[in-house]
Every structure is written in structure tokens, then in C-alpha cells.
Amino acid sequence: MTYQNLSIAKEDRIAIITIERPKALNALNTETLKELEDCLRSLSKDPAVRVILITGKGKSFIAGADVKEMQEMNSKQALVFSSLGHRVLDLIQEMEKPVIAVVNGFALGGGLELAMACDLIVASDKAKLGLPEVNLGVFPGFGGTQRLPRLVGILKAREMIFTGEAIDARTAQEIGLLNLVVPDDDLLTKTKELAKKIAGKSENALALAKKAISQGVGEMGLSSALALERDLFARSFAHPDQREGMSAFIEKRKPRFQ
Ligand code: CAA
């Protein structure tokens, strides 16, 4: 599939998806969401790719769902649109490979919601993050009411959702909404360094850890989540990377993971 609103670059086992609708500040319309879905499904099967980065072209990461497309929607159409957004963001969360949001500017509404579905979020020191949907007479519909409280706590999440005000990158990091804030010019370089570190680890171990965290923390009570962790931990011992990783440690050498 060729994409109208995305570009894909691959280097050193890292794939970089760039959302390219700069005139609309990379707002997510149906076409872009469908392209993202297709692209993520194909990268998830690509053996040359270990880590996926998602970023935006120009001064914005993603300024939200496309307001111009939503303006005339009725409830039924809004449900279809929200379901599509949920499907794409769930795919990011559920795919085995780690996904890093590279927030190069505005991450608003659906843009912040997409970033929160990623495994890690790195931002430029110029980024602005928020859920401004109440200013439009609606509220976050791509997972924001659920993922934001899980990341920053329910009180802070209510404040951000109820006021609709954006916060800067430093504040976002202080409340636990970002892993890393870096100078704007270094954003991609620093994120690639982080991605390379991750790409060198056992792919199997990463996939199992991601599943334990996403499913356990997101969907389960503590005792069921610990049972899931036990099962997945046991499963990691059925993979050759376990022998290799532990032998390498004992033999004081670098592991050669599959
Ligand atoms: N949808 C569609 N178009 C958008 C857009 C969006 N979310 N955000 C920006 N644009 C468009 C603008 O309409 C404008 O287009 P025109 O040139 O045709 O007028 C263009 O991008 C540039 O935007 P601005 O002129 O507004 O740029 P700015 O630098 O002055 O302001 C901004 C930047 C503060 C991000 C401002 O554009 C803004 O507030 N955007 C909307 C943010 C928003 O409300 N996001 C939430 C969307 S709803 C949502 O996401 C629902 C959900 O949960 C699923």
C-alpha cells in the first residue's frame, strides 16, 4: 500500500513512521488512521524491524483528531470514528514490538491519546501536550479518559481534561506523562539512541514484558496480573534467548540474541 499521509524510513532495525499532513498539523482523519493501521500491521510482521518510532512532520506531532472531518458527524458516525481510533491505538499497545512516540510539537487530543498508547514517550522541549476536546463541546474519544488517569493519576487527569489546557514538556515529564525531554534539535538523535538500546535486547523478552505490562496494568486486578506475569516469565524460559542471556552473563560476554 502506498500512503498519502505517512512516510516510513528504516535504519538499524528501527522503523520511523512520520505523519505527514503538515497543513492540518498532522490531524488524524479516517484516511490517516487507516494508513497507520495498515503500516503498523505490516511493520509488526517485518523481521528487520525491532522498534517503531512515530513522529510528525513540521511543527506538530499530531494536533488531534480531524475537527474538519468530525464537524458534521452524527452520533453513529462518531461511534465508527472513535472505534477506528481505538482499534489503531489498541494495535500500538498490543503489538509485540516496542513503539516510541517522538513528540516533536503539538500533541493534542487524539495526538496525545496516540502517544499514550505507545510504550515510551520522548518529547522536544518545545512540545505542548493536552486534551482540549472540551473546548469543542466533546471530550477525549480515542482513549484519553482511560489512559491519562492510568499514567498521571485521576486528579491530574481530571484537571487536564476538564480545563482542556495544554502543558509544556517539562511539566508533562514532572507528572509522569513523558520518559524524556530533549532539546528540539536533538529529538530524533536521542530517541534513536534509546531505540537502538532497546533493539539490542531479546525480542522475545521485550514482547513478553510488553504484554505483561499492557495487559496486566491496563486490564487486570493485581492477583490476575501477577498470574499473567508468572505465565509469561515461564514462557521466556522456553526460548533460546534465556539460555543465551544467562550464559553470556556468567561467561562475562555480550549476549547474541536471536
Ligand atoms: N483538525 C483539523 N485541522 C486542524 C486541527 C485539527 N485537530 N488542528 C489544526 N488544524 C488546522 C487548522 O484548522 C489550520 O488549517 P487552515 O490553515 O485551513 O485554517 C491549520 O491546521 C493550522 O492551524 P492553526 O492556524 O490553528 O495553527 P496555530 O499554530 O495558530 O495553532 C494549535 C496550533 C494550537 C494546535 C491549533 O491549531 C489548535 O488548537 N488545533 C486544534 C487542537 C484540538 O482541539 N485538538 C483536539 C481535536 S478533537 C479530538 O482529538 C477528539 C478525540 O479525542 C478523538
mmCIF file of C-alpha atoms and ligand atoms in Angstrom:
data_model
loop_
_atom_site.group_PDB
_atom_site.id
_atom_site.type_symbol
_atom_site.label_atom_id
_atom_site.label_comp_id
_atom_site.label_asym_id
_atom_site.label_seq_id
_atom_site.Cartn_x
_atom_site.Cartn_y
_atom_site.Cartn_z
ATOM 1 C CA MET A 1 0.000 0.000 0.000
ATOM 2 C CA THR A 2 1.247 3.488 -0.778
ATOM 3 C CA TYR A 3 0.393 6.099 1.775
ATOM 4 C CA GLN A 4 -0.887 9.633 1.220
ATOM 5 C CA ASN A 5 -0.285 10.849 4.760
ATOM 6 C CA LEU A 6 2.611 8.761 6.090
ATOM 7 C CA SER A 7 6.228 8.152 5.237
ATOM 8 C CA ILE A 8 8.278 5.217 6.513
ATOM 9 C CA ALA A 9 12.051 5.085 6.967
ATOM 10 C CA LYS A 10 14.044 2.104 8.214
ATOM 11 C CA GLU A 11 17.560 2.064 9.669
ATOM 12 C CA ASP A 12 19.430 -0.069 12.215
ATOM 13 C CA ARG A 13 16.379 -2.265 12.992
ATOM 14 C CA ILE A 14 14.328 0.886 13.718
ATOM 15 C CA ALA A 15 11.328 1.992 11.637
ATOM 16 C CA ILE A 16 10.271 5.631 11.736
ATOM 17 C CA ILE A 17 6.691 6.439 10.781
ATOM 18 C CA THR A 18 6.220 10.146 10.062
ATOM 19 C CA ILE A 19 2.706 11.514 9.869
ATOM 20 C CA GLU A 20 2.669 13.988 7.026
ATOM 21 C CA ARG A 21 -0.335 16.291 6.920
ATOM 22 C CA PRO A 22 1.546 19.412 7.966
ATOM 23 C CA LYS A 23 -1.116 21.782 6.615
ATOM 24 C CA ALA A 24 -3.568 20.271 9.112
ATOM 25 C CA LEU A 25 -0.853 19.976 11.780
ATOM 26 C CA ASN A 26 -0.989 16.195 11.197
ATOM 27 C CA ALA A 27 -4.563 15.875 12.463
ATOM 28 C CA LEU A 28 -5.839 12.304 12.334
ATOM 29 C CA ASN A 29 -8.561 11.816 9.751
ATOM 30 C CA THR A 30 -10.055 8.461 8.752
ATOM 31 C CA GLU A 31 -7.629 8.026 5.867
ATOM 32 C CA THR A 32 -4.567 8.631 8.057
ATOM 33 C CA LEU A 33 -5.856 6.282 10.764
ATOM 34 C CA LYS A 34 -6.430 3.522 8.193
ATOM 35 C CA GLU A 35 -2.975 4.069 6.727
ATOM 36 C CA LEU A 36 -1.445 3.903 10.197
ATOM 37 C CA GLU A 37 -3.289 0.661 10.884
ATOM 38 C CA ASP A 38 -2.016 -0.885 7.657
ATOM 39 C CA CYS A 39 1.504 0.353 8.227
ATOM 40 C CA LEU A 40 1.674 -0.910 11.837
ATOM 41 C CA ARG A 41 0.343 -4.338 10.810
ATOM 42 C CA SER A 42 2.979 -4.626 8.117
ATOM 43 C CA LEU A 43 5.849 -3.426 10.378
ATOM 44 C CA SER A 44 4.752 -5.854 13.085
ATOM 45 C CA LYS A 45 5.484 -8.704 10.620
ATOM 46 C CA ASP A 46 8.772 -7.243 9.318
ATOM 47 C CA PRO A 47 11.681 -9.248 10.786
ATOM 48 C CA ALA A 48 14.105 -6.391 10.028
ATOM 49 C CA VAL A 49 12.262 -4.060 12.423
ATOM 50 C CA ARG A 50 12.658 -4.289 16.207
ATOM 51 C CA VAL A 51 11.453 -0.883 17.404
ATOM 52 C CA ILE A 52 8.979 1.558 15.841
ATOM 53 C CA LEU A 53 9.047 5.337 16.255
ATOM 54 C CA ILE A 54 6.066 7.543 15.432
ATOM 55 C CA THR A 55 6.555 11.254 14.823
ATOM 56 C CA GLY A 56 5.023 14.159 12.910
ATOM 57 C CA LYS A 57 6.229 16.373 10.088
ATOM 58 C CA GLY A 58 6.688 20.076 10.776
ATOM 59 C CA LYS A 59 5.876 21.911 13.999
ATOM 60 C CA SER A 60 3.246 19.462 15.203
ATOM 61 C CA PHE A 61 3.293 15.844 16.357
ATOM 62 C CA ILE A 62 -0.490 15.420 15.944
ATOM 63 C CA ALA A 63 -2.925 18.267 16.737
ATOM 64 C CA GLY A 64 -5.770 15.850 17.437
ATOM 65 C CA ALA A 65 -8.453 14.058 15.531
ATOM 66 C CA ASP A 66 -9.506 15.965 12.416
ATOM 67 C CA VAL A 67 -12.028 18.577 13.539
ATOM 68 C CA LYS A 68 -12.999 19.378 9.949
ATOM 69 C CA GLU A 69 -13.957 15.749 9.358
ATOM 70 C CA MET A 70 -15.778 15.463 12.707
ATOM 71 C CA GLN A 71 -17.729 18.711 12.436
ATOM 72 C CA GLU A 72 -20.709 17.251 10.542
ATOM 73 C CA MET A 73 -20.707 13.801 12.154
ATOM 74 C CA ASN A 74 -23.777 12.367 13.852
ATOM 75 C CA SER A 75 -23.557 10.001 16.826
ATOM 76 C CA LYS A 76 -23.443 6.900 14.671
ATOM 77 C CA GLN A 77 -20.563 8.260 12.594
ATOM 78 C CA ALA A 78 -18.773 9.435 15.737
ATOM 79 C CA LEU A 79 -19.002 5.897 17.116
ATOM 80 C CA VAL A 80 -17.441 4.470 13.944
ATOM 81 C CA PHE A 81 -14.691 7.127 14.076
ATOM 82 C CA SER A 82 -13.953 6.553 17.757
ATOM 83 C CA SER A 83 -13.910 2.777 17.196
ATOM 84 C CA LEU A 84 -11.360 3.214 14.411
ATOM 85 C CA GLY A 85 -9.201 5.394 16.682
ATOM 86 C CA HIS A 86 -9.468 2.806 19.459
ATOM 87 C CA ARG A 87 -8.575 -0.019 17.063
ATOM 88 C CA VAL A 88 -5.400 1.722 15.869
ATOM 89 C CA LEU A 89 -4.300 2.769 19.365
ATOM 90 C CA ASP A 90 -5.044 -0.706 20.764
ATOM 91 C CA LEU A 91 -2.942 -2.146 17.962
ATOM 92 C CA ILE A 92 0.009 0.023 19.083
ATOM 93 C CA GLN A 93 -0.473 -1.157 22.643
ATOM 94 C CA GLU A 94 -0.942 -4.820 21.763
ATOM 95 C CA MET A 95 1.675 -5.323 19.050
ATOM 96 C CA GLU A 96 4.765 -7.181 20.235
ATOM 97 C CA LYS A 97 7.337 -4.599 19.151
ATOM 98 C CA PRO A 98 8.035 -1.565 21.327
ATOM 99 C CA VAL A 99 6.621 1.670 19.918
ATOM 100 C CA ILE A 100 8.027 5.081 20.894
ATOM 101 C CA ALA A 101 6.148 8.354 20.390
ATOM 102 C CA VAL A 102 8.564 11.077 19.291
ATOM 103 C CA VAL A 103 6.636 14.218 20.197
ATOM 104 C CA ASN A 104 8.105 16.990 18.061
ATOM 105 C CA GLY A 105 5.481 19.670 18.792
ATOM 106 C CA PHE A 106 1.754 19.790 19.493
ATOM 107 C CA ALA A 107 0.381 16.523 20.917
ATOM 108 C CA LEU A 108 -3.223 17.484 21.436
ATOM 109 C CA GLY A 109 -6.432 15.476 21.719
ATOM 110 C CA GLY A 110 -6.112 12.334 19.605
ATOM 111 C CA GLY A 111 -2.390 13.132 19.237
ATOM 112 C CA LEU A 112 -1.718 12.856 22.955
ATOM 113 C CA GLU A 113 -4.055 9.856 23.055
ATOM 114 C CA LEU A 114 -1.943 8.140 20.398
ATOM 115 C CA ALA A 115 1.261 8.982 22.276
ATOM 116 C CA MET A 116 -0.200 7.491 25.468
ATOM 117 C CA ALA A 117 -0.876 4.193 23.663
ATOM 118 C CA CYS A 118 2.847 3.965 22.838
ATOM 119 C CA ASP A 119 5.295 2.194 25.142
ATOM 120 C CA LEU A 120 7.525 5.215 25.689
ATOM 121 C CA ILE A 121 7.132 8.926 25.012
ATOM 122 C CA VAL A 122 10.060 11.214 24.227
ATOM 123 C CA ALA A 123 9.396 14.902 23.594
ATOM 124 C CA SER A 124 11.093 18.014 22.324
ATOM 125 C CA ASP A 125 11.471 20.758 24.941
ATOM 126 C CA LYS A 126 9.166 22.799 22.682
ATOM 127 C CA ALA A 127 6.300 20.271 22.780
ATOM 128 C CA LYS A 128 2.853 21.098 24.133
ATOM 129 C CA LEU A 129 0.571 18.348 25.353
ATOM 130 C CA GLY A 130 -3.094 18.417 26.237
ATOM 131 C CA LEU A 131 -6.625 17.146 25.784
ATOM 132 C CA PRO A 132 -8.533 20.252 24.606
ATOM 133 C CA GLU A 133 -11.682 18.413 23.437
ATOM 134 C CA VAL A 134 -13.994 20.155 25.944
ATOM 135 C CA ASN A 135 -13.310 23.387 24.054
ATOM 136 C CA LEU A 136 -15.034 21.733 21.085
ATOM 137 C CA GLY A 137 -18.080 20.596 23.034
ATOM 138 C CA VAL A 138 -16.926 16.970 23.217
ATOM 139 C CA PHE A 139 -14.410 15.066 25.308
ATOM 140 C CA PRO A 140 -11.477 12.702 24.576
ATOM 141 C CA GLY A 141 -12.685 9.797 22.472
ATOM 142 C CA PHE A 142 -9.501 7.964 21.474
ATOM 143 C CA GLY A 143 -8.794 6.513 24.921
ATOM 144 C CA GLY A 144 -7.802 9.708 26.769
ATOM 145 C CA THR A 145 -10.270 9.327 29.629
ATOM 146 C CA GLN A 146 -8.765 5.919 30.408
ATOM 147 C CA ARG A 147 -5.064 6.099 29.546
ATOM 148 C CA LEU A 148 -4.365 9.562 31.042
ATOM 149 C CA PRO A 149 -5.596 8.675 34.571
ATOM 150 C CA ARG A 150 -3.613 5.430 34.416
ATOM 151 C CA LEU A 151 -0.440 7.399 33.626
ATOM 152 C CA VAL A 152 -0.733 10.526 35.782
ATOM 153 C CA GLY A 153 -3.426 9.699 38.342
ATOM 154 C CA ILE A 154 -7.100 10.524 38.319
ATOM 155 C CA LEU A 155 -6.898 14.039 39.851
ATOM 156 C CA LYS A 156 -4.340 15.401 37.381
ATOM 157 C CA ALA A 157 -6.182 13.702 34.517
ATOM 158 C CA ARG A 158 -9.485 15.352 35.522
ATOM 159 C CA GLU A 159 -7.745 18.726 35.693
ATOM 160 C CA MET A 160 -6.270 18.347 32.189
ATOM 161 C CA ILE A 161 -9.493 17.003 30.673
ATOM 162 C CA PHE A 162 -11.833 19.464 32.422
ATOM 163 C CA THR A 163 -9.755 22.598 31.721
ATOM 164 C CA GLY A 164 -8.597 21.492 28.266
ATOM 165 C CA GLU A 165 -5.364 23.386 28.894
ATOM 166 C CA ALA A 166 -2.105 22.205 27.338
ATOM 167 C CA ILE A 167 1.035 21.772 29.419
ATOM 168 C CA ASP A 168 4.670 22.129 28.376
ATOM 169 C CA ALA A 169 7.075 19.208 28.084
ATOM 170 C CA ARG A 170 8.838 19.810 31.414
ATOM 171 C CA THR A 171 5.540 19.859 33.303
ATOM 172 C CA ALA A 172 4.442 16.739 31.431
ATOM 173 C CA GLN A 173 7.620 14.971 32.497
ATOM 174 C CA GLU A 174 7.121 16.041 36.120
ATOM 175 C CA ILE A 175 3.672 14.427 36.224
ATOM 176 C CA GLY A 176 4.871 11.188 34.627
ATOM 177 C CA LEU A 177 3.499 11.757 31.141
ATOM 178 C CA LEU A 178 6.909 11.666 29.400
ATOM 179 C CA ASN A 179 10.003 9.485 29.654
ATOM 180 C CA LEU A 180 12.437 12.034 28.323
ATOM 181 C CA VAL A 181 12.543 15.698 27.318
ATOM 182 C CA VAL A 182 15.362 16.672 24.946
ATOM 183 C CA PRO A 183 16.401 19.844 23.127
ATOM 184 C CA ASP A 184 14.356 20.188 19.955
ATOM 185 C CA ASP A 185 17.374 19.790 17.628
ATOM 186 C CA ASP A 186 18.416 16.512 19.282
ATOM 187 C CA LEU A 187 14.974 14.901 19.393
ATOM 188 C CA LEU A 188 15.377 12.246 16.719
ATOM 189 C CA THR A 189 19.043 11.509 17.514
ATOM 190 C CA LYS A 190 18.350 10.976 21.216
ATOM 191 C CA THR A 191 15.260 8.884 20.533
ATOM 192 C CA LYS A 192 17.183 6.725 18.070
ATOM 193 C CA GLU A 193 19.864 6.167 20.743
ATOM 194 C CA LEU A 194 17.160 4.951 23.109
ATOM 195 C CA ALA A 195 15.571 2.796 20.389
ATOM 196 C CA LYS A 196 18.942 1.233 19.494
ATOM 197 C CA LYS A 197 19.492 0.257 23.122
ATOM 198 C CA ILE A 198 16.120 -1.477 23.136
ATOM 199 C CA ALA A 199 16.617 -3.052 19.688
ATOM 200 C CA GLY A 200 19.709 -4.872 21.021
ATOM 201 C CA LYS A 201 17.749 -6.761 23.694
ATOM 202 C CA SER A 202 15.988 -10.106 23.311
ATOM 203 C CA GLU A 203 12.994 -9.577 21.035
ATOM 204 C CA ASN A 204 11.178 -12.397 22.801
ATOM 205 C CA ALA A 205 11.797 -10.961 26.282
ATOM 206 C CA LEU A 206 10.648 -7.500 25.155
ATOM 207 C CA ALA A 207 7.439 -8.876 23.651
ATOM 208 C CA LEU A 208 6.600 -10.805 26.818
ATOM 209 C CA ALA A 209 7.420 -7.836 29.071
ATOM 210 C CA LYS A 210 5.255 -5.552 26.918
ATOM 211 C CA LYS A 211 2.342 -7.988 27.144
ATOM 212 C CA ALA A 212 2.696 -8.325 30.931
ATOM 213 C CA ILE A 213 2.695 -4.546 31.387
ATOM 214 C CA SER A 214 -0.020 -3.659 28.841
ATOM 215 C CA GLN A 215 -2.456 -6.385 29.788
ATOM 216 C CA GLY A 216 -1.600 -6.631 33.468
ATOM 217 C CA VAL A 217 -1.610 -2.946 34.389
ATOM 218 C CA GLY A 218 -4.245 -1.910 31.886
ATOM 219 C CA GLU A 219 -6.833 -4.615 32.228
ATOM 220 C CA MET A 220 -6.454 -6.728 35.371
ATOM 221 C CA GLY A 221 -6.527 -6.764 39.136
ATOM 222 C CA LEU A 222 -3.179 -7.367 40.887
ATOM 223 C CA SER A 223 -3.544 -11.086 41.525
ATOM 224 C CA SER A 224 -4.622 -11.917 37.945
ATOM 225 C CA ALA A 225 -1.867 -9.657 36.613
ATOM 226 C CA LEU A 226 0.736 -11.446 38.750
ATOM 227 C CA ALA A 227 -0.584 -14.792 37.441
ATOM 228 C CA LEU A 228 -0.129 -13.442 33.900
ATOM 229 C CA GLU A 229 3.411 -12.328 34.771
ATOM 230 C CA ARG A 230 4.223 -15.828 36.122
ATOM 231 C CA ASP A 231 2.951 -17.472 32.927
ATOM 232 C CA LEU A 232 4.838 -15.118 30.648
ATOM 233 C CA PHE A 233 8.007 -15.362 32.770
ATOM 234 C CA ALA A 234 7.827 -19.170 32.476
ATOM 235 C CA ARG A 235 7.284 -18.784 28.740
ATOM 236 C CA SER A 236 10.505 -16.775 28.417
ATOM 237 C CA PHE A 237 12.378 -19.902 29.568
ATOM 238 C CA ALA A 238 11.040 -21.812 26.558
ATOM 239 C CA HIS A 239 13.007 -19.506 24.239
ATOM 240 C CA PRO A 240 16.743 -19.861 23.422
ATOM 241 C CA ASP A 241 17.369 -16.207 24.371
ATOM 242 C CA GLN A 242 17.005 -17.176 28.042
ATOM 243 C CA ARG A 243 19.913 -19.696 27.919
ATOM 244 C CA GLU A 244 21.960 -17.297 25.810
ATOM 245 C CA GLY A 245 21.335 -14.268 28.053
ATOM 246 C CA MET A 246 22.150 -16.108 31.263
ATOM 247 C CA SER A 247 25.148 -17.974 29.834
ATOM 248 C CA ALA A 248 26.555 -14.718 28.452
ATOM 249 C CA PHE A 249 26.254 -13.108 31.887
ATOM 250 C CA ILE A 250 28.052 -15.988 33.586
ATOM 251 C CA GLU A 251 30.723 -16.193 30.869
ATOM 252 C CA LYS A 252 31.202 -12.381 31.061
ATOM 253 C CA ARG A 253 30.458 -11.772 27.374
ATOM 254 C CA LYS A 254 27.822 -9.939 25.319
ATOM 255 C CA PRO A 255 24.695 -11.988 24.586
ATOM 256 C CA ARG A 256 23.858 -12.890 21.000
ATOM 257 C CA PHE A 257 20.080 -12.907 20.994
ATOM 258 C CA GLN A 258 18.127 -14.493 18.168
HETATM 259 N N1 CAA B 1 -8.182 19.103 12.948
HETATM 260 C C1 CAA B 1 -8.229 19.672 11.728
HETATM 261 N N2 CAA B 1 -7.464 20.709 11.387
HETATM 262 C C2 CAA B 1 -6.620 21.196 12.300
HETATM 263 C C3 CAA B 1 -6.521 20.652 13.585
HETATM 264 C C4 CAA B 1 -7.347 19.535 13.898
HETATM 265 N N3 CAA B 1 -7.309 18.923 15.095
HETATM 266 N N4 CAA B 1 -5.605 21.357 14.282
HETATM 267 C C5 CAA B 1 -5.157 22.301 13.453
HETATM 268 N N5 CAA B 1 -5.757 22.207 12.258
HETATM 269 C C6 CAA B 1 -5.574 23.053 11.073
HETATM 270 C C7 CAA B 1 -6.179 24.427 11.298
HETATM 271 O O1 CAA B 1 -7.568 24.406 11.060
HETATM 272 C C8 CAA B 1 -5.423 25.234 10.280
HETATM 273 O O2 CAA B 1 -5.984 24.982 8.998
HETATM 274 P P1 CAA B 1 -6.310 26.236 7.997
HETATM 275 O O3 CAA B 1 -4.934 26.731 7.626
HETATM 276 O O4 CAA B 1 -7.028 25.573 6.881
HETATM 277 O O5 CAA B 1 -7.090 27.225 8.782
HETATM 278 C C9 CAA B 1 -4.036 24.593 10.296
HETATM 279 O O6 CAA B 1 -4.202 23.315 10.875
HETATM 280 C C10 CAA B 1 -3.050 25.357 11.140
HETATM 281 O O7 CAA B 1 -3.612 25.541 12.420
HETATM 282 P P2 CAA B 1 -3.642 26.950 13.182
HETATM 283 O O8 CAA B 1 -3.712 28.061 12.209
HETATM 284 O O9 CAA B 1 -4.705 26.878 14.227
HETATM 285 O O10 CAA B 1 -2.183 26.907 13.840
HETATM 286 P P3 CAA B 1 -1.714 27.652 15.168
HETATM 287 O O11 CAA B 1 -0.241 27.468 15.217
HETATM 288 O O12 CAA B 1 -2.260 29.014 15.253
HETATM 289 O O13 CAA B 1 -2.380 26.808 16.382
HETATM 290 C C11 CAA B 1 -2.985 24.781 17.549
HETATM 291 C C12 CAA B 1 -1.963 25.499 16.627
HETATM 292 C C13 CAA B 1 -2.939 25.433 18.942
HETATM 293 C C14 CAA B 1 -2.549 23.349 17.637
HETATM 294 C C15 CAA B 1 -4.406 24.929 16.960
HETATM 295 O O14 CAA B 1 -4.369 24.533 15.586
HETATM 296 C C16 CAA B 1 -5.425 24.054 17.642
HETATM 297 O O15 CAA B 1 -5.887 24.408 18.704
HETATM 298 N N6 CAA B 1 -5.811 22.931 16.990
HETATM 299 C C17 CAA B 1 -6.897 22.084 17.467
HETATM 300 C C18 CAA B 1 -6.455 21.244 18.631
HETATM 301 C C19 CAA B 1 -7.606 20.418 19.118
HETATM 302 O O16 CAA B 1 -8.637 20.917 19.512
HETATM 303 N N7 CAA B 1 -7.402 19.089 19.124
HETATM 304 C C20 CAA B 1 -8.412 18.147 19.565
HETATM 305 C C21 CAA B 1 -9.199 17.657 18.393
HETATM 306 S S1 CAA B 1 -10.616 16.735 18.888
HETATM 307 C C22 CAA B 1 -10.046 15.197 19.214
HETATM 308 O O17 CAA B 1 -8.883 14.904 19.151
HETATM 309 C C23 CAA B 1 -11.124 14.224 19.566
HETATM 310 C C24 CAA B 1 -10.670 12.925 20.081
HETATM 311 O O18 CAA B 1 -10.332 12.750 21.214
HETATM 312 C C25 CAA B 1 -10.722 11.766 19.214
#
